[in-house]
């Protein structure tokens, strides 16, 4: 009876979502994360993984994972502050700090939790958080739940941020002598693939005594000469709060915040999603250490990825498709209309290719897109195959005229 009432209450929203072509469903993989894999029992060539360097299925990473599991077991058994903090976690934190050029790093179980926990530990009532309007959901949620006043600035617009900061300068709020200002941005925007304008953002923050937090989920491992990412190309003074994830280019799972000793101690004391959750398995931390080492030792992975990115962009532009201003492995093709985007995605799948259709509310209305992601584990022929299928679909359906709102 209760279950029936629940179903009755929930159904209208589900129906509405389906009718609006916004319904989401999951695919089941029958194999590892790699370009050619079995999805729902079918062999597909995939262009939607965040495993940008092809490390999720690297034999060396897997072997270290297995060895560490034999030694430490399958699970961590507790949160970091109770008894779940192993030598592998600790060693990984030290290596992440050294790699990013920060005093210290702190492991979180997921990137979502790192963002929620950090923002909530740093700002609260009486403070102000400024965010790029296209920031990742975890950053927006962290800001919204923190209790701080929440201001969004136009995408990648340091000038607009500057105007907002001017309006909230201390003179206008004499009663809040300790008011904190936190500016938060994605390093690489997850649905667009473009990069935040770091230098202007850093200068704007410094002018207004605001703290800058950069979420480098998609840059870490891929960008920079050694893969330190977009954020790590700048010092701890320039970007005092640096976040990176381990489930994307690094190929394992988890996330970290890197910065000063005081920042890390503050998070250990006050970041609730750090304190009240089980530590990732020690074997994952161990595997991540091997992965991090490969990221530094094998720059050819990044070089190959960059070659594929250039190949894809040249080919897609020749077809007249609308790409975004992205130098990264995230290469969305703008379609605009939700149903049309789904239709392209279905046609790609009929041809044996998996490319995700991204629709609102993940992206703004009218900007639905095919989110192509490339990986160092793709081969040039596989990019050619994607381009050939896109050419066929464009011929059947026409090249979408995208009018952005
Ligand atoms: C994926 C992602 C996260 C979340 O990281 P998880 O470890 O997957 O929880 C946070 N921020 C951005 C920009 C992301 O793309």
mmCIF file of C-alpha atoms and ligand atoms in Angstrom:
data_model
loop_
_atom_site.group_PDB
_atom_site.id
_atom_site.type_symbol
_atom_site.label_atom_id
_atom_site.label_comp_id
_atom_site.label_asym_id
_atom_site.label_seq_id
_atom_site.Cartn_x
_atom_site.Cartn_y
_atom_site.Cartn_z
ATOM 1 C CA UNK A 1 0.000 0.000 0.000
ATOM 2 C CA UNK A 2 2.702 2.494 1.001
ATOM 3 C CA UNK A 3 4.791 1.422 -1.971
ATOM 4 C CA UNK A 4 1.818 1.982 -4.271
ATOM 5 C CA UNK A 5 1.281 5.458 -2.895
ATOM 6 C CA UNK A 6 4.951 6.202 -3.371
ATOM 7 C CA UNK A 7 4.772 5.014 -6.983
ATOM 8 C CA UNK A 8 1.713 7.167 -7.574
ATOM 9 C CA UNK A 9 3.475 10.200 -6.154
ATOM 10 C CA UNK A 10 6.688 9.679 -8.116
ATOM 11 C CA UNK A 11 5.275 8.668 -11.496
ATOM 12 C CA UNK A 12 4.224 12.058 -12.937
ATOM 13 C CA UNK A 13 7.740 13.471 -12.743
ATOM 14 C CA UNK A 14 9.187 10.373 -14.381
ATOM 15 C CA UNK A 15 6.606 10.536 -17.167
ATOM 16 C CA UNK A 16 7.276 14.222 -17.732
ATOM 17 C CA UNK A 17 10.985 13.590 -17.989
ATOM 18 C CA UNK A 18 10.443 10.832 -20.522
ATOM 19 C CA UNK A 19 8.107 13.001 -22.581
ATOM 20 C CA UNK A 20 10.723 15.754 -22.616
ATOM 21 C CA UNK A 21 13.390 13.382 -24.021
ATOM 22 C CA UNK A 22 15.378 13.864 -20.824
ATOM 23 C CA UNK A 23 15.042 10.394 -19.354
ATOM 24 C CA UNK A 24 18.344 8.833 -18.306
ATOM 25 C CA UNK A 25 19.178 5.171 -18.243
ATOM 26 C CA UNK A 26 22.289 3.170 -17.495
ATOM 27 C CA UNK A 27 24.366 0.838 -19.619
ATOM 28 C CA UNK A 28 25.938 -2.305 -18.285
ATOM 29 C CA UNK A 29 29.507 -2.987 -19.249
ATOM 30 C CA UNK A 30 30.713 -6.558 -19.439
ATOM 31 C CA UNK A 31 34.374 -5.736 -19.555
ATOM 32 C CA UNK A 32 36.999 -3.198 -18.526
ATOM 33 C CA UNK A 33 37.060 0.455 -19.443
ATOM 34 C CA UNK A 34 38.693 0.485 -22.869
ATOM 35 C CA UNK A 35 37.712 1.829 -26.299
ATOM 36 C CA UNK A 36 36.371 -1.447 -27.685
ATOM 37 C CA UNK A 37 34.187 -3.021 -25.031
ATOM 38 C CA UNK A 38 30.960 -4.932 -24.452
ATOM 39 C CA UNK A 39 28.026 -2.755 -23.491
ATOM 40 C CA UNK A 40 24.685 -4.410 -22.770
ATOM 41 C CA UNK A 41 26.041 -7.514 -24.477
ATOM 42 C CA UNK A 42 27.063 -5.673 -27.670
ATOM 43 C CA UNK A 43 30.555 -4.867 -28.878
ATOM 44 C CA UNK A 44 30.850 -1.103 -29.124
ATOM 45 C CA UNK A 45 33.615 1.380 -29.764
ATOM 46 C CA UNK A 46 33.194 3.933 -26.988
ATOM 47 C CA UNK A 47 33.902 7.653 -26.911
ATOM 48 C CA UNK A 48 32.539 8.521 -23.508
ATOM 49 C CA UNK A 49 35.021 7.404 -20.885
ATOM 50 C CA UNK A 50 36.940 9.718 -18.554
ATOM 51 C CA UNK A 51 39.833 7.262 -18.572
ATOM 52 C CA UNK A 52 41.790 9.811 -20.615
ATOM 53 C CA UNK A 53 45.188 8.142 -20.378
ATOM 54 C CA UNK A 54 44.046 4.536 -20.624
ATOM 55 C CA UNK A 55 45.231 3.679 -17.124
ATOM 56 C CA UNK A 56 42.056 2.122 -15.685
ATOM 57 C CA UNK A 57 42.990 -1.174 -17.300
ATOM 58 C CA UNK A 58 46.789 -0.923 -17.222
ATOM 59 C CA UNK A 59 48.339 -4.268 -16.176
ATOM 60 C CA UNK A 60 50.849 -2.577 -13.838
ATOM 61 C CA UNK A 61 48.115 -0.695 -12.013
ATOM 62 C CA UNK A 62 46.016 -3.859 -11.748
ATOM 63 C CA UNK A 63 48.951 -5.863 -10.445
ATOM 64 C CA UNK A 64 49.702 -3.337 -7.708
ATOM 65 C CA UNK A 65 46.004 -3.339 -6.842
ATOM 66 C CA UNK A 66 46.047 -7.137 -6.471
ATOM 67 C CA UNK A 67 49.225 -7.161 -4.399
ATOM 68 C CA UNK A 68 47.946 -4.476 -2.061
ATOM 69 C CA UNK A 69 44.595 -6.262 -1.706
ATOM 70 C CA UNK A 70 46.474 -9.377 -0.587
ATOM 71 C CA UNK A 71 48.292 -7.363 2.027
ATOM 72 C CA UNK A 72 45.604 -4.925 3.228
ATOM 73 C CA UNK A 73 42.397 -6.752 2.365
ATOM 74 C CA UNK A 74 39.466 -5.560 0.299
ATOM 75 C CA UNK A 75 38.107 -2.707 2.369
ATOM 76 C CA UNK A 76 39.583 0.006 4.582
ATOM 77 C CA UNK A 77 37.215 -0.850 7.417
ATOM 78 C CA UNK A 78 36.788 2.645 8.858
ATOM 79 C CA UNK A 79 37.009 6.368 8.221
ATOM 80 C CA UNK A 80 40.427 8.059 8.142
ATOM 81 C CA UNK A 81 40.002 9.548 11.623
ATOM 82 C CA UNK A 82 39.043 6.251 13.215
ATOM 83 C CA UNK A 83 41.268 3.434 11.962
ATOM 84 C CA UNK A 84 40.945 3.478 8.163
ATOM 85 C CA UNK A 85 44.025 5.572 7.321
ATOM 86 C CA UNK A 86 46.637 3.131 5.979
ATOM 87 C CA UNK A 87 50.263 3.569 4.996
ATOM 88 C CA UNK A 88 49.171 3.402 1.342
ATOM 89 C CA UNK A 89 46.754 6.317 1.814
ATOM 90 C CA UNK A 90 49.445 8.260 3.598
ATOM 91 C CA UNK A 91 52.093 7.537 0.988
ATOM 92 C CA UNK A 92 49.719 8.572 -1.785
ATOM 93 C CA UNK A 93 48.962 11.866 -0.027
ATOM 94 C CA UNK A 94 52.669 12.630 0.203
ATOM 95 C CA UNK A 95 53.202 11.810 -3.457
ATOM 96 C CA UNK A 96 50.229 13.941 -4.521
ATOM 97 C CA UNK A 97 51.588 16.886 -2.513
ATOM 98 C CA UNK A 98 55.017 16.552 -4.123
ATOM 99 C CA UNK A 99 53.541 16.135 -7.616
ATOM 100 C CA UNK A 100 51.330 19.233 -7.355
ATOM 101 C CA UNK A 101 53.981 21.325 -5.588
ATOM 102 C CA UNK A 102 51.847 21.809 -2.486
ATOM 103 C CA UNK A 103 52.704 21.500 1.216
ATOM 104 C CA UNK A 104 50.192 18.738 1.731
ATOM 105 C CA UNK A 105 47.359 16.783 0.125
ATOM 106 C CA UNK A 106 44.296 15.129 1.634
ATOM 107 C CA UNK A 107 42.512 12.131 0.114
ATOM 108 C CA UNK A 108 38.725 12.118 -0.182
ATOM 109 C CA UNK A 109 36.595 9.125 -1.145
ATOM 110 C CA UNK A 110 35.122 10.914 -4.184
ATOM 111 C CA UNK A 111 35.516 14.230 -5.961
ATOM 112 C CA UNK A 112 31.921 15.079 -5.212
ATOM 113 C CA UNK A 113 32.632 14.766 -1.501
ATOM 114 C CA UNK A 114 35.914 16.666 -1.741
ATOM 115 C CA UNK A 115 34.059 19.626 -3.220
ATOM 116 C CA UNK A 116 31.130 19.517 -0.805
ATOM 117 C CA UNK A 117 33.401 19.117 2.196
ATOM 118 C CA UNK A 118 35.952 21.744 1.266
ATOM 119 C CA UNK A 119 33.515 24.516 0.438
ATOM 120 C CA UNK A 120 31.459 23.833 3.543
ATOM 121 C CA UNK A 121 34.550 23.786 5.748
ATOM 122 C CA UNK A 122 35.829 27.093 4.363
ATOM 123 C CA UNK A 123 32.750 29.299 4.147
ATOM 124 C CA UNK A 124 29.451 29.651 5.946
ATOM 125 C CA UNK A 125 26.901 32.190 7.042
ATOM 126 C CA UNK A 126 28.145 35.753 6.564
ATOM 127 C CA UNK A 127 30.644 34.731 3.854
ATOM 128 C CA UNK A 128 30.278 34.878 0.085
ATOM 129 C CA UNK A 129 31.054 32.197 -2.499
ATOM 130 C CA UNK A 130 31.478 33.138 -6.163
ATOM 131 C CA UNK A 131 31.140 30.448 -8.813
ATOM 132 C CA UNK A 132 31.352 30.168 -12.569
ATOM 133 C CA UNK A 133 27.815 29.484 -13.777
ATOM 134 C CA UNK A 134 28.967 26.319 -15.580
ATOM 135 C CA UNK A 135 30.713 24.787 -12.574
ATOM 136 C CA UNK A 136 30.286 21.090 -11.817
ATOM 137 C CA UNK A 137 27.203 20.132 -9.794
ATOM 138 C CA UNK A 138 29.312 19.178 -6.766
ATOM 139 C CA UNK A 139 30.783 22.696 -6.556
ATOM 140 C CA UNK A 140 27.393 24.347 -6.968
ATOM 141 C CA UNK A 141 25.865 22.072 -4.320
ATOM 142 C CA UNK A 142 28.778 22.732 -1.965
ATOM 143 C CA UNK A 143 28.233 26.464 -2.319
ATOM 144 C CA UNK A 144 24.462 26.273 -2.002
ATOM 145 C CA UNK A 145 24.613 24.101 1.116
ATOM 146 C CA UNK A 146 27.391 26.045 2.812
ATOM 147 C CA UNK A 147 25.162 28.814 4.116
ATOM 148 C CA UNK A 148 27.340 31.451 2.432
ATOM 149 C CA UNK A 149 25.795 33.980 0.042
ATOM 150 C CA UNK A 150 25.995 32.467 -3.416
ATOM 151 C CA UNK A 151 26.902 34.448 -6.510
ATOM 152 C CA UNK A 152 27.365 33.104 -10.007
ATOM 153 C CA UNK A 153 29.502 34.881 -12.552
ATOM 154 C CA UNK A 154 29.286 34.532 -16.328
ATOM 155 C CA UNK A 155 31.246 31.619 -17.725
ATOM 156 C CA UNK A 156 35.011 32.291 -17.731
ATOM 157 C CA UNK A 157 34.377 36.022 -17.274
ATOM 158 C CA UNK A 158 36.944 37.426 -14.819
ATOM 159 C CA UNK A 159 35.602 40.938 -15.531
ATOM 160 C CA UNK A 160 32.151 39.969 -14.318
ATOM 161 C CA UNK A 161 33.670 38.262 -11.279
ATOM 162 C CA UNK A 162 35.602 41.451 -10.577
ATOM 163 C CA UNK A 163 32.414 43.544 -10.624
ATOM 164 C CA UNK A 164 30.671 41.132 -8.260
ATOM 165 C CA UNK A 165 33.656 41.192 -5.903
ATOM 166 C CA UNK A 166 33.692 44.999 -5.925
ATOM 167 C CA UNK A 167 30.067 45.058 -4.832
ATOM 168 C CA UNK A 168 30.853 42.877 -1.860
ATOM 169 C CA UNK A 169 34.002 44.694 -0.719
ATOM 170 C CA UNK A 170 34.454 45.011 3.074
ATOM 171 C CA UNK A 171 33.415 48.685 3.126
ATOM 172 C CA UNK A 172 29.899 47.638 2.182
ATOM 173 C CA UNK A 173 29.732 45.199 5.064
ATOM 174 C CA UNK A 174 31.401 46.753 8.073
ATOM 175 C CA UNK A 175 29.540 44.465 10.424
ATOM 176 C CA UNK A 176 31.240 41.391 8.927
ATOM 177 C CA UNK A 177 34.891 42.213 9.581
ATOM 178 C CA UNK A 178 35.854 38.583 9.013
ATOM 179 C CA UNK A 179 33.776 37.973 5.924
ATOM 180 C CA UNK A 180 35.435 35.414 3.687
ATOM 181 C CA UNK A 181 35.277 35.440 -0.097
ATOM 182 C CA UNK A 182 35.789 32.170 -1.917
ATOM 183 C CA UNK A 183 35.997 31.991 -5.714
ATOM 184 C CA UNK A 184 35.445 28.541 -7.194
ATOM 185 C CA UNK A 185 35.981 27.340 -10.749
ATOM 186 C CA UNK A 186 36.342 24.156 -12.751
ATOM 187 C CA UNK A 187 39.821 24.023 -14.294
ATOM 188 C CA UNK A 188 38.519 22.226 -17.386
ATOM 189 C CA UNK A 189 34.742 22.494 -17.777
ATOM 190 C CA UNK A 190 33.306 19.025 -17.817
ATOM 191 C CA UNK A 191 30.583 19.495 -20.433
ATOM 192 C CA UNK A 192 32.420 22.006 -22.668
ATOM 193 C CA UNK A 193 36.059 20.979 -22.416
ATOM 194 C CA UNK A 194 37.323 24.563 -22.295
ATOM 195 C CA UNK A 195 39.768 25.818 -19.654
ATOM 196 C CA UNK A 196 39.294 28.514 -17.022
ATOM 197 C CA UNK A 197 41.332 31.709 -17.660
ATOM 198 C CA UNK A 198 43.683 31.122 -14.753
ATOM 199 C CA UNK A 199 45.835 34.253 -14.872
ATOM 200 C CA UNK A 200 42.918 36.751 -14.889
ATOM 201 C CA UNK A 201 41.121 34.777 -12.191
ATOM 202 C CA UNK A 202 44.228 34.687 -9.997
ATOM 203 C CA UNK A 203 44.788 38.442 -10.385
ATOM 204 C CA UNK A 204 41.147 39.234 -9.655
ATOM 205 C CA UNK A 205 41.191 37.103 -6.519
ATOM 206 C CA UNK A 206 44.422 38.667 -5.308
ATOM 207 C CA UNK A 207 43.067 42.192 -5.844
ATOM 208 C CA UNK A 208 40.036 41.441 -3.707
ATOM 209 C CA UNK A 209 41.637 39.233 -1.112
ATOM 210 C CA UNK A 210 39.454 36.328 -2.222
ATOM 211 C CA UNK A 211 40.485 32.694 -1.941
ATOM 212 C CA UNK A 212 40.665 30.748 -5.188
ATOM 213 C CA UNK A 213 39.650 27.101 -5.451
ATOM 214 C CA UNK A 214 40.231 25.212 -8.710
ATOM 215 C CA UNK A 215 38.622 21.843 -9.462
ATOM 216 C CA UNK A 216 41.080 20.193 -11.829
ATOM 217 C CA UNK A 217 39.110 16.934 -12.237
ATOM 218 C CA UNK A 218 39.641 16.813 -16.001
ATOM 219 C CA UNK A 219 43.027 18.528 -16.207
ATOM 220 C CA UNK A 220 44.888 16.479 -13.620
ATOM 221 C CA UNK A 221 47.006 13.864 -15.405
ATOM 222 C CA UNK A 222 46.327 15.299 -18.872
ATOM 223 C CA UNK A 223 47.535 18.896 -18.882
ATOM 224 C CA UNK A 224 50.967 20.296 -18.100
ATOM 225 C CA UNK A 225 54.318 18.900 -19.154
ATOM 226 C CA UNK A 226 54.296 16.125 -16.578
ATOM 227 C CA UNK A 227 50.552 15.854 -16.187
ATOM 228 C CA UNK A 228 50.333 17.978 -13.041
ATOM 229 C CA UNK A 229 47.247 19.548 -14.546
ATOM 230 C CA UNK A 230 46.019 23.030 -15.203
ATOM 231 C CA UNK A 231 45.985 24.068 -11.563
ATOM 232 C CA UNK A 232 49.360 22.722 -10.629
ATOM 233 C CA UNK A 233 51.031 24.950 -13.230
ATOM 234 C CA UNK A 234 50.395 27.718 -10.700
ATOM 235 C CA UNK A 235 51.875 27.995 -7.227
ATOM 236 C CA UNK A 236 50.138 27.435 -3.935
ATOM 237 C CA UNK A 237 50.052 31.231 -3.484
ATOM 238 C CA UNK A 238 48.271 31.668 -6.789
ATOM 239 C CA UNK A 239 45.839 28.772 -6.370
ATOM 240 C CA UNK A 240 45.675 28.071 -2.628
ATOM 241 C CA UNK A 241 42.952 25.405 -2.898
ATOM 242 C CA UNK A 242 43.545 22.781 -5.581
ATOM 243 C CA UNK A 243 41.281 19.812 -6.128
ATOM 244 C CA UNK A 244 41.934 16.835 -8.391
ATOM 245 C CA UNK A 245 40.178 13.534 -8.979
ATOM 246 C CA UNK A 246 41.694 10.080 -9.307
ATOM 247 C CA UNK A 247 38.840 8.375 -11.168
ATOM 248 C CA UNK A 248 39.464 10.117 -14.489
ATOM 249 C CA UNK A 249 42.908 10.360 -16.095
ATOM 250 C CA UNK A 250 44.480 8.547 -13.143
ATOM 251 C CA UNK A 251 42.202 5.594 -13.805
ATOM 252 C CA UNK A 252 41.373 4.529 -10.237
ATOM 253 C CA UNK A 253 38.992 6.221 -7.793
ATOM 254 C CA UNK A 254 38.876 8.971 -5.184
ATOM 255 C CA UNK A 255 40.014 12.591 -5.094
ATOM 256 C CA UNK A 256 42.264 14.988 -3.219
ATOM 257 C CA UNK A 257 42.641 18.561 -2.063
ATOM 258 C CA UNK A 258 46.152 20.015 -2.083
ATOM 259 C CA UNK A 259 47.358 23.152 -0.346
ATOM 260 C CA UNK A 260 48.892 24.565 2.804
ATOM 261 C CA UNK A 261 49.200 22.776 6.114
ATOM 262 C CA UNK A 262 46.519 25.023 7.644
ATOM 263 C CA UNK A 263 44.110 24.252 4.810
ATOM 264 C CA UNK A 264 44.562 20.499 5.153
ATOM 265 C CA UNK A 265 44.283 20.593 8.958
ATOM 266 C CA UNK A 266 41.094 22.656 8.626
ATOM 267 C CA UNK A 267 39.603 20.033 6.335
ATOM 268 C CA UNK A 268 40.589 17.173 8.654
ATOM 269 C CA UNK A 269 38.864 18.973 11.537
ATOM 270 C CA UNK A 270 35.796 20.390 9.803
ATOM 271 C CA UNK A 271 35.008 18.792 6.409
ATOM 272 C CA UNK A 272 32.097 16.516 7.263
ATOM 273 C CA UNK A 273 32.229 14.453 4.011
ATOM 274 C CA UNK A 274 35.851 13.761 4.903
ATOM 275 C CA UNK A 275 35.230 12.856 8.524
ATOM 276 C CA UNK A 276 32.063 10.790 8.328
ATOM 277 C CA UNK A 277 32.814 8.375 5.523
ATOM 278 C CA UNK A 278 34.781 5.200 4.956
ATOM 279 C CA UNK A 279 38.261 5.631 3.518
ATOM 280 C CA UNK A 280 38.746 4.239 -0.005
ATOM 281 C CA UNK A 281 40.248 0.731 0.019
ATOM 282 C CA UNK A 282 44.010 0.854 0.676
ATOM 283 C CA UNK A 283 44.523 -1.231 -2.478
ATOM 284 C CA UNK A 284 42.972 1.594 -4.518
ATOM 285 C CA UNK A 285 45.413 4.021 -2.929
ATOM 286 C CA UNK A 286 48.291 1.683 -3.778
ATOM 287 C CA UNK A 287 47.145 1.246 -7.387
ATOM 288 C CA UNK A 288 46.836 5.029 -7.637
ATOM 289 C CA UNK A 289 50.480 5.425 -6.614
ATOM 290 C CA UNK A 290 51.537 3.219 -9.516
ATOM 291 C CA UNK A 291 49.244 5.111 -11.842
ATOM 292 C CA UNK A 292 50.616 8.464 -10.705
ATOM 293 C CA UNK A 293 54.094 7.209 -11.409
ATOM 294 C CA UNK A 294 53.123 6.138 -14.941
ATOM 295 C CA UNK A 295 51.543 9.559 -15.551
ATOM 296 C CA UNK A 296 54.933 11.134 -14.865
ATOM 297 C CA UNK A 297 57.094 8.531 -16.612
ATOM 298 C CA UNK A 298 55.093 8.222 -19.847
ATOM 299 C CA UNK A 299 54.504 11.635 -21.410
ATOM 300 C CA UNK A 300 53.897 9.818 -24.717
ATOM 301 C CA UNK A 301 50.391 9.060 -23.473
ATOM 302 C CA UNK A 302 49.610 12.779 -23.336
ATOM 303 C CA UNK A 303 51.303 13.351 -26.694
ATOM 304 C CA UNK A 304 49.252 10.629 -28.354
ATOM 305 C CA UNK A 305 46.057 11.999 -26.800
ATOM 306 C CA UNK A 306 46.865 15.472 -28.139
ATOM 307 C CA UNK A 307 47.457 14.060 -31.621
ATOM 308 C CA UNK A 308 44.039 12.372 -31.510
ATOM 309 C CA UNK A 309 42.378 15.577 -30.305
ATOM 310 C CA UNK A 310 43.844 17.486 -33.263
ATOM 311 C CA UNK A 311 42.817 14.723 -35.678
ATOM 312 C CA UNK A 312 39.242 14.745 -34.385
ATOM 313 C CA UNK A 313 38.881 18.527 -34.417
ATOM 314 C CA UNK A 314 40.197 18.884 -37.954
ATOM 315 C CA UNK A 315 37.917 16.123 -39.232
ATOM 316 C CA UNK A 316 34.780 17.315 -37.420
ATOM 317 C CA UNK A 317 35.296 20.893 -38.545
ATOM 318 C CA UNK A 318 35.640 19.711 -42.150
ATOM 319 C CA UNK A 319 32.198 18.117 -41.778
ATOM 320 C CA UNK A 320 30.801 21.477 -40.681
ATOM 321 C CA UNK A 321 29.980 20.273 -37.157
ATOM 322 C CA UNK A 322 29.984 22.792 -34.322
ATOM 323 C CA UNK A 323 32.731 22.096 -31.806
ATOM 324 C CA UNK A 324 33.487 24.002 -28.635
ATOM 325 C CA UNK A 325 36.563 25.985 -27.724
ATOM 326 C CA UNK A 326 38.239 22.940 -26.219
ATOM 327 C CA UNK A 327 41.917 21.967 -26.251
ATOM 328 C CA UNK A 328 41.203 18.943 -24.048
ATOM 329 C CA UNK A 329 40.032 15.328 -24.359
ATOM 330 C CA UNK A 330 36.435 16.540 -23.927
ATOM 331 C CA UNK A 331 35.259 17.370 -27.455
ATOM 332 C CA UNK A 332 31.504 18.026 -27.477
ATOM 333 C CA UNK A 333 29.625 18.342 -30.762
ATOM 334 C CA UNK A 334 26.857 20.907 -30.309
ATOM 335 C CA UNK A 335 23.507 19.796 -31.709
ATOM 336 C CA UNK A 336 21.101 22.068 -29.796
ATOM 337 C CA UNK A 337 17.774 20.239 -29.840
ATOM 338 C CA UNK A 338 17.303 17.441 -27.261
ATOM 339 C CA UNK A 339 15.470 14.969 -29.516
ATOM 340 C CA UNK A 340 17.871 15.570 -32.410
ATOM 341 C CA UNK A 341 20.828 14.934 -30.116
ATOM 342 C CA UNK A 342 19.305 11.633 -29.000
ATOM 343 C CA UNK A 343 18.702 10.718 -32.593
ATOM 344 C CA UNK A 344 22.375 11.271 -33.502
ATOM 345 C CA UNK A 345 23.398 9.253 -30.479
ATOM 346 C CA UNK A 346 21.117 6.365 -31.522
ATOM 347 C CA UNK A 347 22.440 6.403 -35.056
ATOM 348 C CA UNK A 348 25.997 6.311 -33.788
ATOM 349 C CA UNK A 349 25.087 3.351 -31.651
ATOM 350 C CA UNK A 350 23.468 1.529 -34.558
ATOM 351 C CA UNK A 351 26.802 1.907 -36.299
ATOM 352 C CA UNK A 352 28.575 0.373 -33.293
ATOM 353 C CA UNK A 353 29.776 3.566 -31.601
ATOM 354 C CA UNK A 354 28.883 4.764 -28.121
ATOM 355 C CA UNK A 355 28.778 8.549 -27.630
ATOM 356 C CA UNK A 356 26.692 10.055 -24.838
ATOM 357 C CA UNK A 357 23.952 12.563 -25.531
ATOM 358 C CA UNK A 358 24.120 15.316 -22.913
ATOM 359 C CA UNK A 359 20.912 17.226 -22.349
ATOM 360 C CA UNK A 360 19.509 19.764 -19.886
ATOM 361 C CA UNK A 361 19.631 20.172 -16.949
ATOM 362 C CA UNK A 362 23.244 18.978 -17.226
ATOM 363 C CA UNK A 363 23.792 21.680 -19.874
ATOM 364 C CA UNK A 364 21.779 24.879 -20.537
ATOM 365 C CA UNK A 365 18.527 24.526 -22.507
ATOM 366 C CA UNK A 366 19.046 24.566 -26.258
ATOM 367 C CA UNK A 367 22.648 23.417 -26.022
ATOM 368 C CA UNK A 368 22.253 19.636 -26.037
ATOM 369 C CA UNK A 369 25.350 17.951 -27.369
ATOM 370 C CA UNK A 370 27.160 14.746 -28.133
ATOM 371 C CA UNK A 371 29.933 14.572 -25.597
ATOM 372 C CA UNK A 372 32.818 12.892 -27.353
ATOM 373 C CA UNK A 373 35.698 12.081 -25.073
ATOM 374 C CA UNK A 374 39.003 10.805 -26.370
ATOM 375 C CA UNK A 375 41.574 8.667 -24.640
ATOM 376 C CA UNK A 376 45.215 7.821 -25.154
ATOM 377 C CA UNK A 377 44.007 4.241 -25.568
ATOM 378 C CA UNK A 378 42.195 5.140 -28.820
ATOM 379 C CA UNK A 379 43.985 4.538 -32.116
ATOM 380 C CA UNK A 380 43.939 6.947 -35.051
ATOM 381 C CA UNK A 381 41.823 4.499 -37.117
ATOM 382 C CA UNK A 382 39.157 4.561 -34.427
ATOM 383 C CA UNK A 383 38.905 8.356 -34.687
ATOM 384 C CA UNK A 384 38.620 7.964 -38.467
ATOM 385 C CA UNK A 385 35.781 5.504 -37.955
ATOM 386 C CA UNK A 386 33.949 7.961 -35.682
ATOM 387 C CA UNK A 387 34.402 10.735 -38.256
ATOM 388 C CA UNK A 388 33.121 8.492 -41.063
ATOM 389 C CA UNK A 389 29.942 7.628 -39.148
ATOM 390 C CA UNK A 390 29.411 11.294 -38.245
ATOM 391 C CA UNK A 391 29.750 12.148 -41.942
ATOM 392 C CA UNK A 392 27.048 9.580 -42.813
ATOM 393 C CA UNK A 393 24.642 10.929 -40.210
ATOM 394 C CA UNK A 394 25.284 14.500 -41.302
ATOM 395 C CA UNK A 395 24.462 13.500 -44.840
ATOM 396 C CA UNK A 396 21.180 11.837 -43.794
ATOM 397 C CA UNK A 397 19.976 14.426 -41.311
ATOM 398 C CA UNK A 398 21.830 17.562 -42.299
ATOM 399 C CA UNK A 399 24.432 19.398 -40.268
ATOM 400 C CA UNK A 400 22.652 20.880 -37.218
ATOM 401 C CA UNK A 401 22.332 24.648 -37.237
ATOM 402 C CA UNK A 402 23.052 25.519 -33.652
ATOM 403 C CA UNK A 403 21.493 28.684 -32.315
ATOM 404 C CA UNK A 404 22.712 29.111 -28.781
ATOM 405 C CA UNK A 405 20.300 30.871 -26.415
HETATM 406 C C1 LIG B 1 33.861 14.081 -12.112
HETATM 407 C C2 LIG B 1 33.944 15.431 -11.481
HETATM 408 C C3 LIG B 1 33.840 15.587 -10.105
HETATM 409 C C4 LIG B 1 33.482 14.439 -9.192
HETATM 410 O O1 LIG B 1 34.513 13.563 -9.031
HETATM 411 P P1 LIG B 1 34.183 12.048 -8.591
HETATM 412 O O2 LIG B 1 35.457 11.538 -8.057
HETATM 413 O O3 LIG B 1 33.732 11.351 -9.832
HETATM 414 O O4 LIG B 1 33.104 12.130 -7.558
HETATM 415 C C5 LIG B 1 34.014 16.840 -9.574
HETATM 416 N N1 LIG B 1 34.264 17.907 -10.377
HETATM 417 C C6 LIG B 1 34.334 17.789 -11.704
HETATM 418 C C7 LIG B 1 34.606 19.010 -12.533
HETATM 419 C C8 LIG B 1 34.164 16.555 -12.307
HETATM 420 O O5 LIG B 1 34.206 16.442 -13.623
#
